[in-house]
Amino acid sequence: MARGRRRDDDEQAPGAPPRRLGVLARLLPLLRPHRGRFALATLLLLIGSAMTLVYPQAAQRAIDAGLSGGGSTVQLDQMAAVVVVVFVVNAALTWARHYLMSWLGERVVADLRSRVYERLLAQPLAYFHERPSGELTGRLAADVTTIQSIVGSELSMTLRELVTLLGGIGMMLVQSWSLTAAMLVILPPLIATGFFFGKKIRKRSGEVQDRLAETSAQVQETTAAIATVQAFRREVREVARYGSRVEDFFIAATKLASLRGGFIATMSLLGWLSTAAMLWLGARQIVAGTMTAGELTAFLLYTTMVAFALGGLANLWGSLQAAAGATQRLFDILDRVPELKDPASPKPLPAPEGRLQLQDVTFTYPTRKEAPALSHVSLHIDPGETVAVVGRSGAGKSTLASLVYRFFDVDDGRVLVDGVDVRDVALRDLRGRLAIVHQEPVLFSGTIHDNIAWARPDASRDDVVAAAKRAHAHEFTAGFAQGYDTVIGERGVKLSGGQRQRIAIARALLADPRLLILDEATSSLDGESEALVHDALATLMKGRSTLVIAHRLSTVKDAHRIVVLDHGRVVDSGTHDALVKKDGVYRTLVEHQLVLAAE
Ligand code: ADP
């Protein structure tokens, strides 16, 4: 991390529109299915908050009864009993409200997580290329959690503080409108001071965090490259550089401390001054006989409640803003309509034949507009044919495969699968017609069975075993103690490159498509593994049309046709024998072993 991230940055992506709390209203529809619970929780909350407003009344009666000497102890005992009952009921309400609100928070978050994930997986590849994957997982983890805390606790806290604030002011008015009027004069400057300091403190905290991040970044950088630091005898300089950063941090932190101290001092001074003013004004009314001591006590207790409620609301303001940022980012994903949509009325695909045509296809990556990745490319594969695409790295071979899958839309020209334009059929139908075996097969955490059945989750164990046998994946699988239930991946056994490829081939065999895309392995496998993979591939390709992104001379030689790509253009095509006779790119490729000899 070269640059420090400020807290504010975490809450708002750069360039995002200013945070608006209004976006939080979009969370309400998520609560709709649970509105019964929400209403109940809110009701409990209102009752609980209203009950706390009763305490000062009890204090008032106790003091007036005690001080005036007229009250009996029986009255006091009754009041104490009532207060205890109120406490107990309030505790029960608190539990119920807390549970219900947290339940709602967790429920909304669980729903939101799944919806965001579902939407994410529907986005076109380009969406993922434009964003670091950390950002996306971050959204699912951090942003969703921020929302959970708002629905689960902050929303109810805000409501409670609001009820206390308004109820408290209401009760104060009932107790003494003149004192309340005086309070309402004192309050606004107090709030304004709070906001003024709050803003400055937030800004300064951001700076302090920046400085801290800079020091951490340096430690990370130098310790990671400690050998270089020591080899170049940079220790003394680095220590000096670190020292000056630590100093910067120290200065920023002390400035913040001074500001915080000032804030606390000013607020408590103003707080005590207003309390004293209230006491002074109230005491005068007691002397004048227009107020009792109990009433003044109750009034002061309400004042305290109102002050705490205000403080609480000020704190919640920051959380609400953070939640608004998180909500905005998540709804950005939820609102995103994938650019590669299914057509309004998708055409059905005809019976699978395994025919592929690219007609005068031109395509430029949206993220790389300088030069088209493919220009005016035409090729066709008839049922059962194998066509190999060869070319230097960066020639456009993988792009070609992506267009068949409609990971991107062509800018010009057409891609036809079984005679139908890929843009006219539903994406699921199209992709169901194809199977791809990647150069670096991707296996997911799970069992060998799951990984083979990945393409057809309803496949029976017999189907899976049959596919594995044909792909030469059975022998080694049967060798594991748990057989097909062996877990692979990080938490299980590690497979060799050849074994992984054979599992991927078994997966494609199970999918049983007419049209196959083979992104051939360049990684060198040991002789035996190579032979097994080759044999498994031959089984897979039998009777299917195959587009091979070729690196191996053996597959290229057997192909019905070879298409030579260079800088996104088809520069030649023909059989191996015809092409080597020409003095073209293909011969250079063969001579330079860019097409790896596998014999
Ligand atoms: P090959 O498979 O023949 O090595 P590619 O099809 O991967 O070639 O790449 C063709 C060209 O497109 C290259 O210039 C490459 O840099 C560019 N390219 C590939 N993928 C992307 C992408 N996701 N975004 C932008 N440019 C890309």
Coordinates of C-alpha atoms and ligand atoms in Angstrom, one line a residue, residues 129 365-368 371-374 391-400 408 549 565, ligand 1:
H129 CA -11.5 -7.0 -16.1
Y365 CA -11.6 -4.7 -26.3
P366 CA -13.4 -1.8 -24.6
T367 CA -10.5 -1.4 -22.2
R368 CA -7.9 -1.4 -25.0
A371 CA -6.0 -1.5 -31.9
P372 CA -8.6 -4.2 -32.7
A373 CA -7.8 -7.6 -31.2
L374 CA -9.4 -9.2 -34.2
G391 CA -0.3 -17.6 -34.0
R392 CA 2.2 -15.7 -31.8
S393 CA 1.2 -14.8 -28.3
G394 CA -1.2 -11.8 -28.5
A395 CA -2.3 -12.7 -32.0
G396 CA -5.9 -12.9 -30.8
K397 CA -6.5 -16.7 -30.4
S398 CA -8.1 -16.5 -27.0
T399 CA -10.2 -13.6 -28.0
L400 CA -11.6 -15.6 -30.8
F408 CA -18.0 -10.1 -25.6
I549 CA -6.1 -22.9 -29.9
L565 CA -3.5 -15.4 -37.0
Ligands
ADP1 P1 -3.5 -14.9 -27.8 O1 -4.5 -15.8 -27.2 O2 -3.3 -15.2 -29.2 O3 -2.2 -14.9 -27.0 P2 -5.3 -12.8 -27.0 O4 -6.5 -13.1 -27.7 O5 -5.2 -13.1 -25.6 O6 -4.0 -13.4 -27.8 O7 -5.0 -11.2 -27.2 C1 -5.2 -10.5 -28.4 C2 -4.9 -9.0 -28.1 O8 -5.9 -8.5 -27.2 C3 -3.6 -8.7 -27.3 O9 -3.1 -7.6 -27.9 C4 -4.0 -8.5 -25.9 O10 -3.1 -7.6 -25.3 C5 -5.4 -8.0 -26.0 N1 -6.3 -8.4 -24.9 C6 -6.5 -9.7 -24.5 N2 -7.4 -9.7 -23.5 C7 -7.7 -8.4 -23.2 C8 -8.6 -7.8 -22.3 N3 -9.3 -8.5 -21.4 N4 -8.6 -6.5 -22.3 C9 -7.9 -5.7 -23.2 N5 -7.1 -6.3 -24.1 C10 -7.0 -7.6 -24.1

